[in-house]
Coordinates of C-alpha atoms and ligand atoms in Angstrom, one line a residue:
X1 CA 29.3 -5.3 31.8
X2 CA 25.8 -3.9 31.8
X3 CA 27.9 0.2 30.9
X4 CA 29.4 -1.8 28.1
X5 CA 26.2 -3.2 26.4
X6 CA 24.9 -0.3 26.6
X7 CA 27.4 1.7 24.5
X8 CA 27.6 -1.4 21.9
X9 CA 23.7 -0.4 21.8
X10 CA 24.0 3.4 21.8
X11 CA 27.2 2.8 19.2
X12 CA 24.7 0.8 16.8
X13 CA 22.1 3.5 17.2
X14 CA 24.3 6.5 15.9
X15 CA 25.5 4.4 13.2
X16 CA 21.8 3.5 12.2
X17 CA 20.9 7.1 12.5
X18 CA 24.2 8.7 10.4
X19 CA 23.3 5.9 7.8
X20 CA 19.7 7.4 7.6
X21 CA 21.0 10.8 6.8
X22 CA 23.8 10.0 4.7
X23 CA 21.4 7.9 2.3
X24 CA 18.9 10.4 2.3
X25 CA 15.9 8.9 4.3
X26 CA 16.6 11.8 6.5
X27 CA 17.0 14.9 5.1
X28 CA 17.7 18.4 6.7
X29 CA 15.3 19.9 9.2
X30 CA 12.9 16.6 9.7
X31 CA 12.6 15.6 13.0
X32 CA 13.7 12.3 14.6
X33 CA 11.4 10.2 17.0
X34 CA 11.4 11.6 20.7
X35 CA 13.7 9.7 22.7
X36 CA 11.0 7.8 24.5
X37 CA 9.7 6.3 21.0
X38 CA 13.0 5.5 19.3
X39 CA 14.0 3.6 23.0
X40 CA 10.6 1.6 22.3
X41 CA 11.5 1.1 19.0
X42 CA 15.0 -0.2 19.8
X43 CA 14.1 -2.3 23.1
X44 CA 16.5 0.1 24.9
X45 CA 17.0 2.8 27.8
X46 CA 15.8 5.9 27.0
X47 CA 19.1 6.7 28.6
X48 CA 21.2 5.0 26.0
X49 CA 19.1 6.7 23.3
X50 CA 19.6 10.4 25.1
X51 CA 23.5 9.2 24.9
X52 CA 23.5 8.2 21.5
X53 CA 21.5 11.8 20.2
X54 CA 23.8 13.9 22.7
X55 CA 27.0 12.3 20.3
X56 CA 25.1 13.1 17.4
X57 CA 24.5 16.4 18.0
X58 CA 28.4 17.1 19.5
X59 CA 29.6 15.8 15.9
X60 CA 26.8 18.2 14.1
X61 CA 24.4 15.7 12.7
X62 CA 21.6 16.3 14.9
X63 CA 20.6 19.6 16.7
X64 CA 19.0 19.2 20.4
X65 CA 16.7 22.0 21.7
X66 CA 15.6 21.7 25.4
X67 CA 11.9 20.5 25.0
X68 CA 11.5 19.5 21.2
X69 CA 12.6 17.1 19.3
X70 CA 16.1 16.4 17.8
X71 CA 16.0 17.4 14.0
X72 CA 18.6 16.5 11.8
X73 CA 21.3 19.2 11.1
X74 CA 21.7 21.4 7.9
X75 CA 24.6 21.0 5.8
X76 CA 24.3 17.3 5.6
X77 CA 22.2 16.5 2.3
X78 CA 23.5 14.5 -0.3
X79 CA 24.9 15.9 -3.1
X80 CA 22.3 15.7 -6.4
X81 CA 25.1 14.2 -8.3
X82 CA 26.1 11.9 -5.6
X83 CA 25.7 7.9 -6.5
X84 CA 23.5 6.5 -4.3
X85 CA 24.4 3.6 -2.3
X86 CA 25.8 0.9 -4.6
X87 CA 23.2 -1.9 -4.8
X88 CA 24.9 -5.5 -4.2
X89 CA 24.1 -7.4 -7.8
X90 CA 21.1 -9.4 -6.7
X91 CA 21.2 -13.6 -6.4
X92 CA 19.1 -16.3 -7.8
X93 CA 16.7 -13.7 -9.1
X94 CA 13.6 -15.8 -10.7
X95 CA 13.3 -16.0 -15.1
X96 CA 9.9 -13.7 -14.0
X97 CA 12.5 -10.9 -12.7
X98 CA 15.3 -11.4 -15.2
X99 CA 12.4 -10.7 -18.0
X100 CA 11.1 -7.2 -16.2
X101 CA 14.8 -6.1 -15.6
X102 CA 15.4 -6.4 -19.4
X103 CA 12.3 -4.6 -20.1
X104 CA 13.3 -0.3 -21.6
X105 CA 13.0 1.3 -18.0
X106 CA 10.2 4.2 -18.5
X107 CA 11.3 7.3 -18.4
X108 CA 9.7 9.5 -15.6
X109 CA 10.0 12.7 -15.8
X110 CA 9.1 16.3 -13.9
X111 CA 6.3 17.8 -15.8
X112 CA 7.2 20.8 -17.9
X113 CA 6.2 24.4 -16.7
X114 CA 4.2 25.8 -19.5
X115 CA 2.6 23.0 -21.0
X116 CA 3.0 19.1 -20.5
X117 CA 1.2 17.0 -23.2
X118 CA 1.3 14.0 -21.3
X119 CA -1.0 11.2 -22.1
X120 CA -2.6 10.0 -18.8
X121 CA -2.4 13.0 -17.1
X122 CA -6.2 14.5 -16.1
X123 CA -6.7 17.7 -14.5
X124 CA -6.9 18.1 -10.4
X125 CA -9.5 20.6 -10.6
X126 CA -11.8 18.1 -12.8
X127 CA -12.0 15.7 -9.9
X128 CA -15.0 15.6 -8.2
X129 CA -13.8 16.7 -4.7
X130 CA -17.5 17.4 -3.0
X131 CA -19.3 14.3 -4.7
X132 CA -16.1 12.0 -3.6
X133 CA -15.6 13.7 -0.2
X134 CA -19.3 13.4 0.7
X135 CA -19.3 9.4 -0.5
X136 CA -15.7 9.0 1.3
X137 CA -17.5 10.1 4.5
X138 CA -20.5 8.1 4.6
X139 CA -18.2 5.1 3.9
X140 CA -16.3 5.8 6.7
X141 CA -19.1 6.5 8.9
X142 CA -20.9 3.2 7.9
X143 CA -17.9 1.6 9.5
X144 CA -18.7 -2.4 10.4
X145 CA -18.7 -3.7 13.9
X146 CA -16.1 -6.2 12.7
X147 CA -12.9 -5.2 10.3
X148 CA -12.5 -8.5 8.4
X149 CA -11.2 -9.0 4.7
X150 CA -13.6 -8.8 1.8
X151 CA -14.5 -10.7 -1.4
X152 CA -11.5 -11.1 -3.4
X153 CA -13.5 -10.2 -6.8
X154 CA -14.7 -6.6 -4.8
X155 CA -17.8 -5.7 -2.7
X156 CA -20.8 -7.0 -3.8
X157 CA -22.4 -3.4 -3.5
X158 CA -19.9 -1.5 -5.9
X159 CA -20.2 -4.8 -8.2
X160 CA -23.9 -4.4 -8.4
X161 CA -23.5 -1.0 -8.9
X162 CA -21.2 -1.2 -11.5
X163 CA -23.1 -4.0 -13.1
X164 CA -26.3 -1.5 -13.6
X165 CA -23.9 1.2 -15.1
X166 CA -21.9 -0.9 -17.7
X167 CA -24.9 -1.8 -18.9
X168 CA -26.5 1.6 -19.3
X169 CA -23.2 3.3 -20.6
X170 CA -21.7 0.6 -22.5
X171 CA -24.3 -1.9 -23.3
X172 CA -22.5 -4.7 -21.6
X173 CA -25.0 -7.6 -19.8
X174 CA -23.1 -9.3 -17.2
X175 CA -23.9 -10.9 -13.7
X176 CA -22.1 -9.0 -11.4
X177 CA -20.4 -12.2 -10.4
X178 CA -18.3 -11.7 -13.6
X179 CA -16.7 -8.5 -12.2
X180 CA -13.7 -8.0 -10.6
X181 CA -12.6 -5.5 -8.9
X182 CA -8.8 -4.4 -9.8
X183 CA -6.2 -2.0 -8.9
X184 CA -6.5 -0.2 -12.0
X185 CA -6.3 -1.9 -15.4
X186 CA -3.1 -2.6 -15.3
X187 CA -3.6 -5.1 -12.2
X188 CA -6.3 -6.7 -14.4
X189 CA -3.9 -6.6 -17.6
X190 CA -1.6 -8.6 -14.7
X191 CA -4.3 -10.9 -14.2
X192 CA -5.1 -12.2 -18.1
X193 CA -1.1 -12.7 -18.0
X194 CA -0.7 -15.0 -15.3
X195 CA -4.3 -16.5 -15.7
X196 CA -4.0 -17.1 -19.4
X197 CA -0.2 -17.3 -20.8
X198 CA 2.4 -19.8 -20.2
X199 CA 6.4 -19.3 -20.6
X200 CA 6.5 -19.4 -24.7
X201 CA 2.9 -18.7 -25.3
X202 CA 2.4 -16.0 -28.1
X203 CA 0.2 -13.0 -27.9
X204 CA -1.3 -10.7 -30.6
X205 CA -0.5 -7.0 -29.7
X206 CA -1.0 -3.8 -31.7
X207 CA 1.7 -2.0 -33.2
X208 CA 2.3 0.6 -32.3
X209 CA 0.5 -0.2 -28.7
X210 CA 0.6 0.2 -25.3
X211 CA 3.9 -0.6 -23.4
X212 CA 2.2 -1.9 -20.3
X213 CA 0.1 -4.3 -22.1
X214 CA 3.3 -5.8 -23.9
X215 CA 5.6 -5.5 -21.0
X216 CA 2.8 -7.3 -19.0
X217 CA 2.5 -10.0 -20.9
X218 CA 6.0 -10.4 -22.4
X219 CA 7.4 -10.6 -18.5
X220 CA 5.2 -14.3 -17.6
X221 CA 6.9 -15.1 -20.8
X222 CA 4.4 -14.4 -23.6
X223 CA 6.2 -13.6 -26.6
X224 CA 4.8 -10.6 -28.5
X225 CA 3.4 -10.9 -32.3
X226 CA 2.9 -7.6 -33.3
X227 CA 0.3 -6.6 -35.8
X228 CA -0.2 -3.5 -38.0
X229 CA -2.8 -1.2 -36.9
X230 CA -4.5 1.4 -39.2
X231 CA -7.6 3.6 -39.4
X232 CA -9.6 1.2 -38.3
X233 CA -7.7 0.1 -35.7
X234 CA -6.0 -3.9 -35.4
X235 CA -5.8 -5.7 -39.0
X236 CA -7.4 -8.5 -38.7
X237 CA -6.8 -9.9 -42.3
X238 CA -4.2 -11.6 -41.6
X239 CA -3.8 -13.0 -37.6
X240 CA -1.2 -15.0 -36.4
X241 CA -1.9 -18.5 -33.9
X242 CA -1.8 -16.9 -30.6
X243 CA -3.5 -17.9 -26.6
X244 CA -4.4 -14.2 -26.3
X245 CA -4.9 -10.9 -28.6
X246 CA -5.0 -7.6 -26.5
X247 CA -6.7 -4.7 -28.5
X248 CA -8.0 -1.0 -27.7
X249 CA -11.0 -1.1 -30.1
X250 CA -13.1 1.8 -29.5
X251 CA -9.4 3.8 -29.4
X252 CA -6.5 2.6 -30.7
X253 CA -3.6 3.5 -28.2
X254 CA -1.9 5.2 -29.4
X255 CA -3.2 5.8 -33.0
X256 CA -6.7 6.4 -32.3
X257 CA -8.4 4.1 -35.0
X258 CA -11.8 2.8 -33.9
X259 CA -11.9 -0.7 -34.9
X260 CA -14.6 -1.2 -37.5
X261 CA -17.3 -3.5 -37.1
X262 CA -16.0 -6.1 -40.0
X263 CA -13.3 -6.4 -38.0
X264 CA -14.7 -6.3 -35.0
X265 CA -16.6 -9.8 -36.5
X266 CA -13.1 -10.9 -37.7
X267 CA -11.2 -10.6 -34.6
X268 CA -14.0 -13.0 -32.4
X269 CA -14.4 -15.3 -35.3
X270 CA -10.3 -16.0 -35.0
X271 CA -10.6 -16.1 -31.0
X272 CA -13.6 -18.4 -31.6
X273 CA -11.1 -20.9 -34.1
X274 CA -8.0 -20.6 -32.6
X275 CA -9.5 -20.8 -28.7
X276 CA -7.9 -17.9 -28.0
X277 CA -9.2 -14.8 -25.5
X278 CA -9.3 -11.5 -26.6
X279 CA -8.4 -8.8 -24.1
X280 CA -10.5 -5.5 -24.5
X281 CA -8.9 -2.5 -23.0
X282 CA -11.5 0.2 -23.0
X283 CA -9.5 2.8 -21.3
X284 CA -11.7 5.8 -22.6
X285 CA -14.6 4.5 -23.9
X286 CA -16.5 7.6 -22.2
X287 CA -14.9 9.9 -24.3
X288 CA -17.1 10.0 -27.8
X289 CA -16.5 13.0 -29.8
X290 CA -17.9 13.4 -33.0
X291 CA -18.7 9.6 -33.9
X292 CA -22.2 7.2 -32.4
X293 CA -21.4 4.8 -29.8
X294 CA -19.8 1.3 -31.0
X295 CA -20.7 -1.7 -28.8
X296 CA -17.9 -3.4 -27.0
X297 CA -16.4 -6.6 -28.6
X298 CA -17.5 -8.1 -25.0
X299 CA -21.0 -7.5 -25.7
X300 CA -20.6 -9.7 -29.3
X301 CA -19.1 -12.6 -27.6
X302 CA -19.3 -12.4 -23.6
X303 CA -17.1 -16.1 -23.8
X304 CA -13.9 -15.3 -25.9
X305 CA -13.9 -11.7 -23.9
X306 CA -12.2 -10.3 -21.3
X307 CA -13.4 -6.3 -20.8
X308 CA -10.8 -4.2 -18.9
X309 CA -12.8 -1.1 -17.5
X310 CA -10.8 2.1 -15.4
X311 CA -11.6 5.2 -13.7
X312 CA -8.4 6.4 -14.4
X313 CA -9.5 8.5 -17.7
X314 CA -12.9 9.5 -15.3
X315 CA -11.8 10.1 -11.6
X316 CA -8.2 9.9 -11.3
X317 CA -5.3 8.1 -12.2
X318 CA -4.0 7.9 -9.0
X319 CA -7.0 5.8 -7.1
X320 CA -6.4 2.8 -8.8
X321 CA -9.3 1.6 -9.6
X322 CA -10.2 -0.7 -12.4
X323 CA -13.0 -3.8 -13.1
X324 CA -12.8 -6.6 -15.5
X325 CA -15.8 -8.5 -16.8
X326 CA -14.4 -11.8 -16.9
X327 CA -16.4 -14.9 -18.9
X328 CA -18.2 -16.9 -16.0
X329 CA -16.1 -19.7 -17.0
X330 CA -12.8 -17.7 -15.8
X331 CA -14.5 -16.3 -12.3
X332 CA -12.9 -18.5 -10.3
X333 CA -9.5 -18.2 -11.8
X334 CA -9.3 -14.5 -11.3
X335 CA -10.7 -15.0 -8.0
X336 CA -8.2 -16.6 -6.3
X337 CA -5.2 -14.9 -8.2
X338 CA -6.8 -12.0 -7.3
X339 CA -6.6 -13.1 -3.2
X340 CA -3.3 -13.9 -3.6
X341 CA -2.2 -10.9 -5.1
X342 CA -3.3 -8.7 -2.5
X343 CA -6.9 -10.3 -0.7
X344 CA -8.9 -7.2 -2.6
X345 CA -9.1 -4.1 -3.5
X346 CA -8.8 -1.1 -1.1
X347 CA -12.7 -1.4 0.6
X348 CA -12.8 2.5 1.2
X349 CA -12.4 3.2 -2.5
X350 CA -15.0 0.5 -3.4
X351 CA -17.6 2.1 -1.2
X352 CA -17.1 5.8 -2.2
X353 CA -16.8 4.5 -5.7
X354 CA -20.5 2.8 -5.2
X355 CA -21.9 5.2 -3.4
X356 CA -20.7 7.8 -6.4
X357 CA -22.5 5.2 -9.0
X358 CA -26.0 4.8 -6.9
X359 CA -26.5 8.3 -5.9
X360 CA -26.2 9.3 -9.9
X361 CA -23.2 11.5 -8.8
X362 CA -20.8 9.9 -10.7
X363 CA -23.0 10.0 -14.2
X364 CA -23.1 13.8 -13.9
X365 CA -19.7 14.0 -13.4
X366 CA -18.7 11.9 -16.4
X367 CA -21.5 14.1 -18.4
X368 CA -19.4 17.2 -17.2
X369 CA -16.1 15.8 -18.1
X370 CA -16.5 14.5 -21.1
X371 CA -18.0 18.2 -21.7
X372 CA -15.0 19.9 -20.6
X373 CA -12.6 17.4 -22.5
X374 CA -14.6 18.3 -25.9
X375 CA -13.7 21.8 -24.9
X376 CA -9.8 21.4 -24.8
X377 CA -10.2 18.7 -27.5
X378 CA -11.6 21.9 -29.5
X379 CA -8.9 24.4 -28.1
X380 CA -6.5 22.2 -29.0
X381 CA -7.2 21.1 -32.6
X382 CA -7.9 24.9 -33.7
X383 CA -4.9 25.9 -32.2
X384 CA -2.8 23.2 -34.1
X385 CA -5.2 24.3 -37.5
X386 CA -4.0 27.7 -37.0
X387 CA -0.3 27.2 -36.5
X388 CA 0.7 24.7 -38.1
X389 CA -2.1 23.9 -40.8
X390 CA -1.0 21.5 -43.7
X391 CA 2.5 20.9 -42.1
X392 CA 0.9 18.5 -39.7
X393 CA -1.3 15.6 -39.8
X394 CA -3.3 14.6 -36.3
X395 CA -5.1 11.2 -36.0
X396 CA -7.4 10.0 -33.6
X397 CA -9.0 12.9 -32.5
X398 CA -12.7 11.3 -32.8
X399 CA -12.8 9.5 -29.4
X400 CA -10.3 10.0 -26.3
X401 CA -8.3 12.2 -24.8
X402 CA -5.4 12.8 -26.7
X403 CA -4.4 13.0 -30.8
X404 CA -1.4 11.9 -32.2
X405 CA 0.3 14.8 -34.5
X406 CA 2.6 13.7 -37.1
X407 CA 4.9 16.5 -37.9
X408 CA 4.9 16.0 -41.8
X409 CA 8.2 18.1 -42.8
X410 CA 10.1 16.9 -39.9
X411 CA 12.4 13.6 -40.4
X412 CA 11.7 10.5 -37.4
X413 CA 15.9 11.2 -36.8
X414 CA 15.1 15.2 -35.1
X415 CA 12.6 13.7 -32.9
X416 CA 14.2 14.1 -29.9
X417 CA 16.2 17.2 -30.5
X418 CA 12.7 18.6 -30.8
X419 CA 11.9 17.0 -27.4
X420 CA 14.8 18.0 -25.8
X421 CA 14.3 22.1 -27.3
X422 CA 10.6 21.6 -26.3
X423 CA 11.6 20.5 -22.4
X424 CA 13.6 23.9 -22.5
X425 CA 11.2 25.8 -23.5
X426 CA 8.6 24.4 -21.0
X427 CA 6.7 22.2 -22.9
X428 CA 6.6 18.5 -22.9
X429 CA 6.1 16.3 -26.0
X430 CA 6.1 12.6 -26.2
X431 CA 6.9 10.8 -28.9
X432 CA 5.0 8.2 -30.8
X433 CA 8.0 6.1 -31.8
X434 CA 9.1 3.7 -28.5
X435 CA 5.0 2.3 -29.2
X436 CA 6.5 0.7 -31.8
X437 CA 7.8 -2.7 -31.3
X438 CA 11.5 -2.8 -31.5
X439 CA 11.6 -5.5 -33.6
X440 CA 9.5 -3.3 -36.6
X441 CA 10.2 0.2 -38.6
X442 CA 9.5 2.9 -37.2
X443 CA 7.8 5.7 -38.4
X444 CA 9.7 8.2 -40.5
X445 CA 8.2 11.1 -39.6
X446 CA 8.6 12.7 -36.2
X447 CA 5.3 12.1 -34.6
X448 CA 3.6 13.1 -30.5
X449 CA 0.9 11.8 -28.5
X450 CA -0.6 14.5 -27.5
X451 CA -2.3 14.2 -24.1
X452 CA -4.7 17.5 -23.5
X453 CA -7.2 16.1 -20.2
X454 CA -4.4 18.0 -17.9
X455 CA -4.4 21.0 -19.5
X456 CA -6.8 24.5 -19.4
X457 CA -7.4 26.6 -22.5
X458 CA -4.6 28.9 -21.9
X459 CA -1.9 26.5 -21.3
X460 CA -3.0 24.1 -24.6
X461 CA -2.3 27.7 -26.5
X462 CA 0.3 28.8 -25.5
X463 CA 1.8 25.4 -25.6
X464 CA 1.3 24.8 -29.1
X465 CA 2.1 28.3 -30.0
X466 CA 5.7 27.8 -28.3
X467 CA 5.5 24.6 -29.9
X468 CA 4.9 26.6 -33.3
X469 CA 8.0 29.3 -32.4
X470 CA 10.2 26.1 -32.3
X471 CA 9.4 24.5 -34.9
X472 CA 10.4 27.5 -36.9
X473 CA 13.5 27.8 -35.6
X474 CA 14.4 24.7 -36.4
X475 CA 13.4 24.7 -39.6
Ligands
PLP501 C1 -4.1 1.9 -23.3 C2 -4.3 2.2 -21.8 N1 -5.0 1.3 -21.1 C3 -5.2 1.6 -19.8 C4 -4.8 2.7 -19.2 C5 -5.2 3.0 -17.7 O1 -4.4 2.3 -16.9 P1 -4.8 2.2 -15.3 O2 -6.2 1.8 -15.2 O3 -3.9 1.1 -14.8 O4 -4.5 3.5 -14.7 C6 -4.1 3.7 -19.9 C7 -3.6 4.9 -19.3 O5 -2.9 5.7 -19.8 C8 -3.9 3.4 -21.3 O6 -3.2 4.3 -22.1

């Protein structure tokens, strides 16, 4: 009885394991847990599990050496064209994840060898490795006696930190009990959806404008009114009833208009009327170029504003970290949805990221980036003066980091044979046109955001000369 338990246990075990490889959680050459862990693991004999690998490795899945551990035989990858295990259509999936599955999937790609103009990207050897190792580690050290959770809203040390440096770079007066701290913007773009739209409720968005923004919103149901942007960023002339606006004022993403201050007046004046909240997504207001600072909307009207601040365009995209200055009136609100979304942010991030702010550290480095981001900006706009001159037209190169390059003799409809030549040649371009809301005209004109924070001197020229060689050819 007990012999025959234990193969129905050693039986389940190989088929676990063979289903591991086959879907490709195991691949070739990685090692499985030693036979005393997996038996731990399983609640069985350490006998049953020797059993189970010693079948494995007889039918040349696994290979046993006397004294390591079992690794998982070659041969046995999946193919690359193989379909992965067919997913069982899901049940009684919720309006909330019917409206994300019909959003356009984004389309993620390997970065391209010689150059990749991707917008978002920033370059590994601009982070501040010393600066944020030497904060990491007194954080660690300073470890508490207790480990509990934190504030939902952030640590009151990076908040007050934050709080002095918002108000120095940006001109923004806040209490610091009107910050919270957020897993990058987009958790904070999250936020202003659940906290302030209801199934139906319309929002004013830019077009063309960012995708995460819409697709935010638009997925609690928000239905998107898109307005015209131009030179001057949002037109305000003519703005429809909505509960929310979301705008990139001090750089239009993706056009790069800085929204002038008539409008800027315009815009609060219809939050103020219509009892609306304007979302303010300064994503790179530390990148000024050639033009004087503009105030944030938030510090016109710190009621009808909610800032959205990142350290994506600064530090790195990949910490996610983010802070919203909410009006004190919404505190609360974002409070709790913040605890229930995940208690807080990560607290080892929140003290390096204070430590960086106190100690000065993180100033110089945003004095030394923006330096060497006015460098590429440079590179890159005399390379694309000297080959392709007249034939293009590149907006938004005063603030930011990236320009958008409208290729004047090229017709919207070879967009992405361009693309597609480009990718072959090394080179990554991205175009303008999916910004646009589907439900408008698109541009007519083939036209890139060009992203350039990722990129050295070298690469930026030779990318855009390539670029240039193409272009001829497919003229
Ligand atoms: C318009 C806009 N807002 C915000 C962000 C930053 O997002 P996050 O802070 O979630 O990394 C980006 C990044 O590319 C952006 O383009």
């Amino acid at each position: 009885m007990v012999q025959l338990e234990q193969d129905g246990v050693a039986r389940r075990i190989i088929a676990a394991i063979k289903a591991q490889i086959h879907g490709g959680a195991y691949r070739p050459g990685d090692r499985l847990p030693s036979t005393r862990a997996f038996a731990a693991e399983w609640g069985a004999s350490r006998t049953t599990v020797t059993a189970a690998y010693n079948q494995l490795d007889a039918e040349g899945y696994l290979i046993i050496r006397q004294g390591a551990r079992a690794i998982v035989a070659p041969g046995l990858e999946r193919a690359s064209g193989e379909a992965p295990v067919a997913a069982a259509s899901p049940r009684n999936l919720s309006a909330f994840a019917r409206r994300l599955l019909a959003l356009p999937p984004p389309t993620e790609q390997q970065p391209a060898k010689i150059a990749d103009f991707r917008y978002g990207d920033l370059s590994g050897a601009d982070f501040p490795v010393l600066a944020w190792r030497r904060a990491s580690n007194k954080a660690i050290l300073r470890r508490p006696a207790r480990l509990r959770y934190g504030d939902p809203q952030g640590s009151s040390v990076l908040r007050n930190a934050l709080q002095a440096y918002i108000w120095r770079a940006r001109g923004i007066s806040c209490a610091p009990d009107q910050i919270v701290i957020v897993n990058g913007s987009q958790q904070g773009l999250d936020l202003c959806a659940r906290l302030l739209l209801d199934h139906g409720d319309p929002f004013v968005i830019e077009n063309p404008g960012y995708p995460l923004a819409r697709h935010a919103f638009a997925a609690v149901g928000g239905v998107a009114v898109p307005v015209a942007v131009d030179a001057e960023g949002l037109r305000t002339d003519a703005l429809p009833p909505a509960r929310l606006a979301y705008v990139t004022p001090s750089h239009q993403f993706p056009l790069g208009g800085v929204l002038s201050a008539t409008r800027r007046r315009s815009l609060l004046g219809w939050a103020t009327a219509s009892g609306a909240y304007v979302v303010e997504d300064d994503y790179d207001g530390e990148y000024r170029h050639d033009i004087t600072p503009i105030p944030p909307l938030q510090a016109l009207d710190a009621d009808a504003v909610i800032y959205v601040g990142t350290l994506s365009k600064t530090l790195s995209p990949t910490l996610r970290l983010g802070y919203l200055v909410v009006p004190a009136g919404l505190c609360r609100g974002f409070s709790e949805a913040k605890r229930l979304t995940d208690r807080h942010a990560p607290m080892l991030e929140q003290d390096a990221l204070a430590d960086l702010l106190a100690s000065g550290a993180y100033e110089r480095h945003v004095r030394s980036i923006r330096r060497r981001n006015a460098e590429r900006r440079e590179v890159l706009l005399q390379a694309l003066a000297d080959h392709f001159g007249p034939r293009i037209v590149v907006e938004g190169a005063d603030t930011g980091l990236h320009v958008v390059v409208w290729m004047k003799d090229v017709a919207a409809e070879h967009e992405e044979a361009l693309i597609t030549a480009a990718r072959a040649a090394g080179i990554g371009l991205y175009p303008v046109s999916p910004l646009y809301d589907p439900s408008r005209p698109r541009p007519e004109t083939a036209g890139f955001v060009v992203g350039y924070a990722g990129l050295d001197a070298e690469a930026l020229r030779r990318g855009v000369a390539a670029l240039a060689t193409l272009m001829a050819e497919h003229r």
